[in-house]
Coordinates of C-alpha atoms in Angstrom, one line a residue:
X141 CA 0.0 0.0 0.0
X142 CA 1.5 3.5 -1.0
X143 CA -0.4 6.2 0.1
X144 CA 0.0 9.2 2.0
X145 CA -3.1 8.4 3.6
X146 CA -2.1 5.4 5.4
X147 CA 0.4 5.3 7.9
X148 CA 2.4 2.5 9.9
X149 CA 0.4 2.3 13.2
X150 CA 2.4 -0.5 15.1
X151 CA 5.6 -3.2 13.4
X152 CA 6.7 -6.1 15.7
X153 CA 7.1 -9.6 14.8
X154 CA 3.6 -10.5 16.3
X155 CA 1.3 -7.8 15.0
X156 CA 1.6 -5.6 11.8
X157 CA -1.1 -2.4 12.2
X158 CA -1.9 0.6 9.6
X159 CA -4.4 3.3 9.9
X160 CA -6.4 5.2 7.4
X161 CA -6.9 8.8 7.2
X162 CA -10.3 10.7 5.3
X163 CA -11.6 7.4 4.0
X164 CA -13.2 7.8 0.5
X165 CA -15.3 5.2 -1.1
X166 CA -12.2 4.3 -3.6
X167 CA -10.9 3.0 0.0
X168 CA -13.4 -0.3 -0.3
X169 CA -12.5 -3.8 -1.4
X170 CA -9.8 -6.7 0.0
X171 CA -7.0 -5.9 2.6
X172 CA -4.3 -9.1 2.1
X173 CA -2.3 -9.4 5.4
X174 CA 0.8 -11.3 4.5
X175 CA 3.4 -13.3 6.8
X176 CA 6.6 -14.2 4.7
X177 CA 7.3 -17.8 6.0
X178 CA 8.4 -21.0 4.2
X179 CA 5.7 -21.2 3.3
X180 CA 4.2 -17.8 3.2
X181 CA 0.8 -17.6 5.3
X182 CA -2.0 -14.8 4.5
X183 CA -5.0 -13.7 5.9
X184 CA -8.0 -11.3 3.9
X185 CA -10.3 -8.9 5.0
X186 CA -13.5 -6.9 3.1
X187 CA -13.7 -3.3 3.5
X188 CA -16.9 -1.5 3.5
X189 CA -17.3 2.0 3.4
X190 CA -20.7 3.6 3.9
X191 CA -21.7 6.6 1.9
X192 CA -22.4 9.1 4.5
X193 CA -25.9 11.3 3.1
X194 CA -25.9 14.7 2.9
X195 CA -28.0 16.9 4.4
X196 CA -31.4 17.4 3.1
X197 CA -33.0 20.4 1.3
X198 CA -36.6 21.3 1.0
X199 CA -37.7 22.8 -2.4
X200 CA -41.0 23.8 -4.0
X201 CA -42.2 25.7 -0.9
X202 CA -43.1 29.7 -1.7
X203 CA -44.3 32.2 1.3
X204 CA -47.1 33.1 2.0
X205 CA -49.4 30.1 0.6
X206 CA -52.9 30.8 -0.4
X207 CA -55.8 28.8 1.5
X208 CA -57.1 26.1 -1.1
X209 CA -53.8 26.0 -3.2
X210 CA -52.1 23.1 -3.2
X211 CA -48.4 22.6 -2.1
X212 CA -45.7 20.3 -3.4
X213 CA -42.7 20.1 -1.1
X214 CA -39.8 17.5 -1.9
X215 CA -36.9 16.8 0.7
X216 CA -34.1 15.5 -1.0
X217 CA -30.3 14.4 -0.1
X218 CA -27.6 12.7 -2.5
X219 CA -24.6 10.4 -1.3
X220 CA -26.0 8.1 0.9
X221 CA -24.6 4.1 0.4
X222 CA -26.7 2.3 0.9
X223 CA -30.0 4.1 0.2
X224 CA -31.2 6.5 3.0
X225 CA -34.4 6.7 4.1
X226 CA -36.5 9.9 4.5
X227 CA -39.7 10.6 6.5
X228 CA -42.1 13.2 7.0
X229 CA -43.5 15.2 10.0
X230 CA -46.2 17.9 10.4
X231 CA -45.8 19.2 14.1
X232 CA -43.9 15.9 15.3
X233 CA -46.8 13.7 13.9
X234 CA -45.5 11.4 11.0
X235 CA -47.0 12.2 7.4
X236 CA -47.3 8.9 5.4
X237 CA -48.8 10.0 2.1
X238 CA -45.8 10.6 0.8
X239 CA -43.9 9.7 -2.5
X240 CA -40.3 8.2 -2.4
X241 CA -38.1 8.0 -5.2
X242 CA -34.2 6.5 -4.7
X243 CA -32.0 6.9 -7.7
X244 CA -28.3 6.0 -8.3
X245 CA -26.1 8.8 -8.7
X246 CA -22.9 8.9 -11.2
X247 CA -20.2 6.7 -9.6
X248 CA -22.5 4.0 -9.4
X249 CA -22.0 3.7 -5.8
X250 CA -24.2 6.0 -4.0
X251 CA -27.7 6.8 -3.8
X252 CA -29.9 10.5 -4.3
X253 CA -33.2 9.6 -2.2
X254 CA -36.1 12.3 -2.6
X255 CA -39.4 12.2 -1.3
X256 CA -42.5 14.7 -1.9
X257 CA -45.2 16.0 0.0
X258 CA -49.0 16.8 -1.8
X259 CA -51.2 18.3 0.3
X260 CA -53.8 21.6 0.0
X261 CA -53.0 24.4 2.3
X262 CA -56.0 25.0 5.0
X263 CA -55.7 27.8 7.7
X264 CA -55.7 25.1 10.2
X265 CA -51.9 24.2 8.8
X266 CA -50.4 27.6 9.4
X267 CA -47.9 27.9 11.7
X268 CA -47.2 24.2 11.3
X269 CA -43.6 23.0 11.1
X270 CA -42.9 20.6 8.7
X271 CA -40.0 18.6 8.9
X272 CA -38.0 15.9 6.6
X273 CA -35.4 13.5 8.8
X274 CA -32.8 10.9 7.0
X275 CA -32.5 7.9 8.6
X276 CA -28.9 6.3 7.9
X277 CA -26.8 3.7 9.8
X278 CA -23.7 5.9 9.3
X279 CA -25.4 8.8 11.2
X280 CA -24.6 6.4 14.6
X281 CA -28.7 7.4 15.3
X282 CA -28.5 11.1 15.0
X283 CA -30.9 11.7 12.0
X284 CA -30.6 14.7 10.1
X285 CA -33.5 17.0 9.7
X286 CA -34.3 19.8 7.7
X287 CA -37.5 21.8 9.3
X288 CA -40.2 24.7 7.0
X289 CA -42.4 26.5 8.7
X290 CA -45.8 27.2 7.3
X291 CA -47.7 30.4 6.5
X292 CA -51.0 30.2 5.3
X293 CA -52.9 33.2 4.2
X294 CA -56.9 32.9 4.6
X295 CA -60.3 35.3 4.7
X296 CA -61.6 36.4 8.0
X297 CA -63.5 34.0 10.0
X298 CA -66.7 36.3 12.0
X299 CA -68.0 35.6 14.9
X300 CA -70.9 37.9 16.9
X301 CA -70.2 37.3 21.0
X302 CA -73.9 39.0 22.3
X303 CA -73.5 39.8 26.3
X304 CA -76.9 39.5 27.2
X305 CA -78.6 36.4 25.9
X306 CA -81.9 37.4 26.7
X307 CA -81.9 41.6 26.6
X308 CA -84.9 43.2 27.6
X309 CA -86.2 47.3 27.0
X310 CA -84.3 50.0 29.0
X311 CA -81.2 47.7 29.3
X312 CA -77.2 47.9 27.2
X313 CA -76.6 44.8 25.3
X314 CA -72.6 44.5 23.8
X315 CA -72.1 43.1 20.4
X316 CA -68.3 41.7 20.5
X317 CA -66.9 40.7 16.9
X318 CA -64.5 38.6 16.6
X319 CA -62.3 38.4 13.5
X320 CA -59.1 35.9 12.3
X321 CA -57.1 36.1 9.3
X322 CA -54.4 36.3 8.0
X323 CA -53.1 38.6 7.2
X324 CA -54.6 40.6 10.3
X325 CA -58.7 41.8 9.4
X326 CA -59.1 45.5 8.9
X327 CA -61.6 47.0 11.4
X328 CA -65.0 45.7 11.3
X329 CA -68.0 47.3 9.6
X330 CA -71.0 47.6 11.9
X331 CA -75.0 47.7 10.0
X332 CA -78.2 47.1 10.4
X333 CA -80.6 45.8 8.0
X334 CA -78.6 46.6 5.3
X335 CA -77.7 50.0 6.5
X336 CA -75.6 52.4 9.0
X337 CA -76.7 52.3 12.8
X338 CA -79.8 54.8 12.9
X339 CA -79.0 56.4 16.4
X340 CA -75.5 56.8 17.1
X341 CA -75.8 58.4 20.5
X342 CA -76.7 55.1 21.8
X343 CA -75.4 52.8 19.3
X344 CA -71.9 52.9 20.4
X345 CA -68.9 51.4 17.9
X346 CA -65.8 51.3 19.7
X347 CA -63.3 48.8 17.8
X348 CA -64.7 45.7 17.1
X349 CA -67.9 46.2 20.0
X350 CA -70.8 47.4 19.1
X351 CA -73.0 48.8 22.3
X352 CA -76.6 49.6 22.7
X353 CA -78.0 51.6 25.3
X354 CA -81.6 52.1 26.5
X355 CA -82.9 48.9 24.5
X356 CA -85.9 49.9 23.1
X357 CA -88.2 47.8 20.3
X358 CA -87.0 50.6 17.2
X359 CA -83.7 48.4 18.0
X360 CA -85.0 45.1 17.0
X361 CA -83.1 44.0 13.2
X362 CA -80.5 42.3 12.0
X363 CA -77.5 43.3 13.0
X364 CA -74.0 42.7 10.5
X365 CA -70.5 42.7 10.9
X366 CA -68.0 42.5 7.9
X367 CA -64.4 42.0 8.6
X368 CA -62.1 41.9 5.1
X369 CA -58.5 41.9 4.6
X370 CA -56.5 41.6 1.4
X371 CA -57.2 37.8 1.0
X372 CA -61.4 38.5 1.3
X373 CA -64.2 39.8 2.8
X374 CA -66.5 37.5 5.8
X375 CA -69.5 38.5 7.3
X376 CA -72.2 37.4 10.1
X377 CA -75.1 38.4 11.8
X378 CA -77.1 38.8 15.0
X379 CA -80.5 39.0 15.2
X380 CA -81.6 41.3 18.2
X381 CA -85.0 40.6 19.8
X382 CA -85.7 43.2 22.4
X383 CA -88.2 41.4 25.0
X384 CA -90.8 43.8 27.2
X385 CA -90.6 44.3 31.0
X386 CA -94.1 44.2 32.9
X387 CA -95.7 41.8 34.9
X388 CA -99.0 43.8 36.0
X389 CA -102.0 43.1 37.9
X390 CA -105.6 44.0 36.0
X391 CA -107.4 46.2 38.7
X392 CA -110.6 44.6 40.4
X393 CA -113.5 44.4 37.9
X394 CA -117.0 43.8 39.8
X395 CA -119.7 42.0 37.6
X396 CA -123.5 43.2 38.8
X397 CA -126.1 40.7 38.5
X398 CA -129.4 39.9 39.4
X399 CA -129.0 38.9 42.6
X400 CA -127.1 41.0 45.6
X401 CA -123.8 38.9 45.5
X402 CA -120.3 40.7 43.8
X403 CA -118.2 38.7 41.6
X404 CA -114.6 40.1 41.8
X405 CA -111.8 38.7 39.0
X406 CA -108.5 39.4 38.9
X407 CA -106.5 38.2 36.2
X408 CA -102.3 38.7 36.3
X409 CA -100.8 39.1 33.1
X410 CA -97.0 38.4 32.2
X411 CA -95.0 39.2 28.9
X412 CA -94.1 35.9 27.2
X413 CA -91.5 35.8 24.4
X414 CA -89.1 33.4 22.3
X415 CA -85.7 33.0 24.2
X416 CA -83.9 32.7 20.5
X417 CA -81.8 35.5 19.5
X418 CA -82.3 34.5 16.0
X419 CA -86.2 34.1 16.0
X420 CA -88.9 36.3 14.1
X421 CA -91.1 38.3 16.7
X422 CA -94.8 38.7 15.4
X423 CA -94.9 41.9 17.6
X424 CA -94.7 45.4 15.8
X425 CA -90.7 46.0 16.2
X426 CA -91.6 49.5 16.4
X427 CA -94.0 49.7 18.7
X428 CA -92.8 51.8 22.1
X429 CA -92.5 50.4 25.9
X430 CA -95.9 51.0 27.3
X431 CA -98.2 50.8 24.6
X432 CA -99.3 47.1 25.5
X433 CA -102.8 46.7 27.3
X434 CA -105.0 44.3 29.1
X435 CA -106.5 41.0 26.7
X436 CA -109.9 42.1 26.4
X437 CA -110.8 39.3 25.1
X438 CA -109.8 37.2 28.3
X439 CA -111.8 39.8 30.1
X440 CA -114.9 39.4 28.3
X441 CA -114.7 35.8 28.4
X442 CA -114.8 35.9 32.2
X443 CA -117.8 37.9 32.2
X444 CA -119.8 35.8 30.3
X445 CA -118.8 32.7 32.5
X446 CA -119.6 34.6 35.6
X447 CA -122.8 36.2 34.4
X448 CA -123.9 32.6 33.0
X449 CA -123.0 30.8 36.9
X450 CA -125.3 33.6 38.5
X451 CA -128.5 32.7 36.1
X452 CA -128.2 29.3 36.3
X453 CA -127.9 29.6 40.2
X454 CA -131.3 31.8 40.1
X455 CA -133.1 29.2 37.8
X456 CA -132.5 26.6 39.9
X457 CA -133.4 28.6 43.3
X458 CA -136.6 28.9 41.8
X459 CA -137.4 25.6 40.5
X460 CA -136.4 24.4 44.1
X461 CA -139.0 27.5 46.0
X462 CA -141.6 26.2 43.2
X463 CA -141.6 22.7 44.0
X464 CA -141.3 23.1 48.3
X465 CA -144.8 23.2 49.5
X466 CA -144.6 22.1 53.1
X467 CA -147.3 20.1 55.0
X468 CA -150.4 21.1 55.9
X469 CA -152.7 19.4 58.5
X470 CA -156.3 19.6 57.5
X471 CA -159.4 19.8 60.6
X472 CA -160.2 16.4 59.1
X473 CA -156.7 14.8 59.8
X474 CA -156.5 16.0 63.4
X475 CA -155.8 12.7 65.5
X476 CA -154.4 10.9 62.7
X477 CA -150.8 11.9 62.9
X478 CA -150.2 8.8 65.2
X479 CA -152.3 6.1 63.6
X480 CA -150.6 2.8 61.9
X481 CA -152.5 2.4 59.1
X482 CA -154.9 4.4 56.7
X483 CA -158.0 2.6 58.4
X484 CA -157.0 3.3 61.9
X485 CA -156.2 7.0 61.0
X486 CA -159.7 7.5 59.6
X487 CA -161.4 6.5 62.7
X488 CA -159.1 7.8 64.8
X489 CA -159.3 11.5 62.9
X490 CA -161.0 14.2 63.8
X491 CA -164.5 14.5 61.9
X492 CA -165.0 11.0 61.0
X493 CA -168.1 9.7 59.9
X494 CA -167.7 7.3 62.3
X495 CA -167.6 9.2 65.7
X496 CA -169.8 11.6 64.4
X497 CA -172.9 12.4 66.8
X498 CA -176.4 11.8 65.5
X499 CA -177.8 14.9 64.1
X500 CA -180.8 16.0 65.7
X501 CA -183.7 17.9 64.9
X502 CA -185.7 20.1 66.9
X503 CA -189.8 21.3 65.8
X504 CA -190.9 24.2 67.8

């Protein structure tokens, strides 16, 4: 061996030892050992030298990436021997869709290995780090890993946060919007029904909150808020329901009739509406606090039962006065009260034919 890369380690008569600097892969094949005796005794050894991969590249990824576009990213390193192996991460969970391609590079003794990633870019993925790692045995279990982070542009997303699920009139409800893009949503647009806030001195924009004071039923609508930025344009909406505050007592109501007794009602009345901020009232959205009344209707049915009890209870007082007549002892029946039988009580009565005395007649 004659090389200036391989030096005489150790020389005795027992042991013959050479070392080999910046090994190349033109250092593998057959080391002969060789002990010049009569006769002369040898002893062979294979070489293997392992093609050490470089370190892997990502190509094909462009900043920022549209949401819905779809990305092809290829991680790729050359010189391995044998053939390295590449795997794929998203946020340290492995990626196994993945295509792998191992091709043989120029000297016929090491490997280029490549390996691509197809996926379309949602707003969930940015941030996300993706990472390539080459496994090899000659990297003694230290992979090598080359890491892309990812930034995904999208539209607003909108979302209305209402503070008072169940606002009532005289009260201040607080519309919240929250907005997320990327990049960052210009301020939001506030509206109602299609147009701009009708009373600014209570409809209050400050940022993205909207705030209503004095609730009153004018306020009830649909209320939008548009967020854009220089991806798109999102929008939602709240529909505002503003419920009424009473619970009143009718005052007493007497009912005359034709007798001398007083019927006295009273009927309590209580505001019922839907608990859905998105529901459709029926009432008049621009009718004012106050202007609700009694149900006459409710009233006038409980007059008519009323007034219908009271005849029906002088009907039958009369039918019952009609039909009592007593009982009434004749100068006939006197002495019979006590008598067992009909017979008996005729001759015991009073006036019976029986104990009648003669008549008599007298001629002057």
């Amino acid at each position: 061996l004659r090389d200036n890369r391989i030096e005489l380690v150790r020389a005795s008569w027992h042991e013959l030892s050479i070392s080999v600097s910046d090994v190349s892969l033109s250092d593998e094949g057959q080391y002969t050992c060789s002990l010049f005796t009569m006769p002369v005794k040898t002893s062979k050894a294979f070489l293997t030298v392992l093609g050490v991969p470089e370190k892997p590249q990502i190509t094909g990824f462009t900043s920022p990436v549209m949401e819905g576009e779809r990305m092809q990213l290829t991680c790729k390193t050359s010189g391995s021997k044998p053939a390295a192996d590449i795997r794929w991460f998203k946020n340290d969970k492995e990626v196994k869709d993945v295509k792998y391609l191992k091709e043989e590079d120029e000297n016929r003794k090491t490997f280029t290995v490549s390996s691509t990633l197809d996926f379309l870019a949602d707003r969930s993925d940015d941030g996300a780090v993706l990472s390539c790692r080459v496994d090899h045995e000659s990297l003694n279990s230290t992979p090598q890993i080359a890491m892309q982070v990812l930034e995904i542009h999208y539209t607003p997303l909108v979302k209305i946060i209402s503070s008072n699920s169940w606002p009532e009139e005289g009260q201040t409800i607080i519309l919240t919007c929250e907005s997320k893009g990327k990049p960052v949503p210009e301020p939001v647009l506030w509206t109602k029904d299609g147009g701009e806030l009708p009373d600014p001195e209570r409809m209050v924009v400050n940022g993205r909150v909207l705030s209503i004071s004095f609730l009153n039923k004018t306020d009830n609508g649909t209320y939008r808020c548009e967020a854009k930025n220089p991806i798109g344009r999102n929008s939602t909406e709240y529909v505002l329901i503003v419920h009424d505050v009473f619970n009143t007592l009718l005052p007493t109501t007497v009912i005359p009739s034709l007798t001398t007794a007083t019927v006295t009602t009273t009927v309590a009345l209580t505001a019922s509406t839907t608990t859905s901020a998105t529901a459709t009232s029926i009432r008049d959205p621009n009718a004012l606090a106050g202007q609700t009344g009694p149900d006459h209707a409710l009233i006038g049915g409980i007059v008519a039962v009323v007034v219908f009890v009271t005849l029906c209870s002088i009907i039958l007082l009369g039918r019952y006065l009609a039909r009592h007549k007593g009982t009434y002892l004749t100068n006939e029946a006197k002495g019979a009260e006590d008598a067992p039988d009909a017979d008996t009580a005729i001759i015991n009565a009073e006036g019976s034919q029986v104990n009648a005395e003669e008549k008599k007649e007298y001629f002057i």
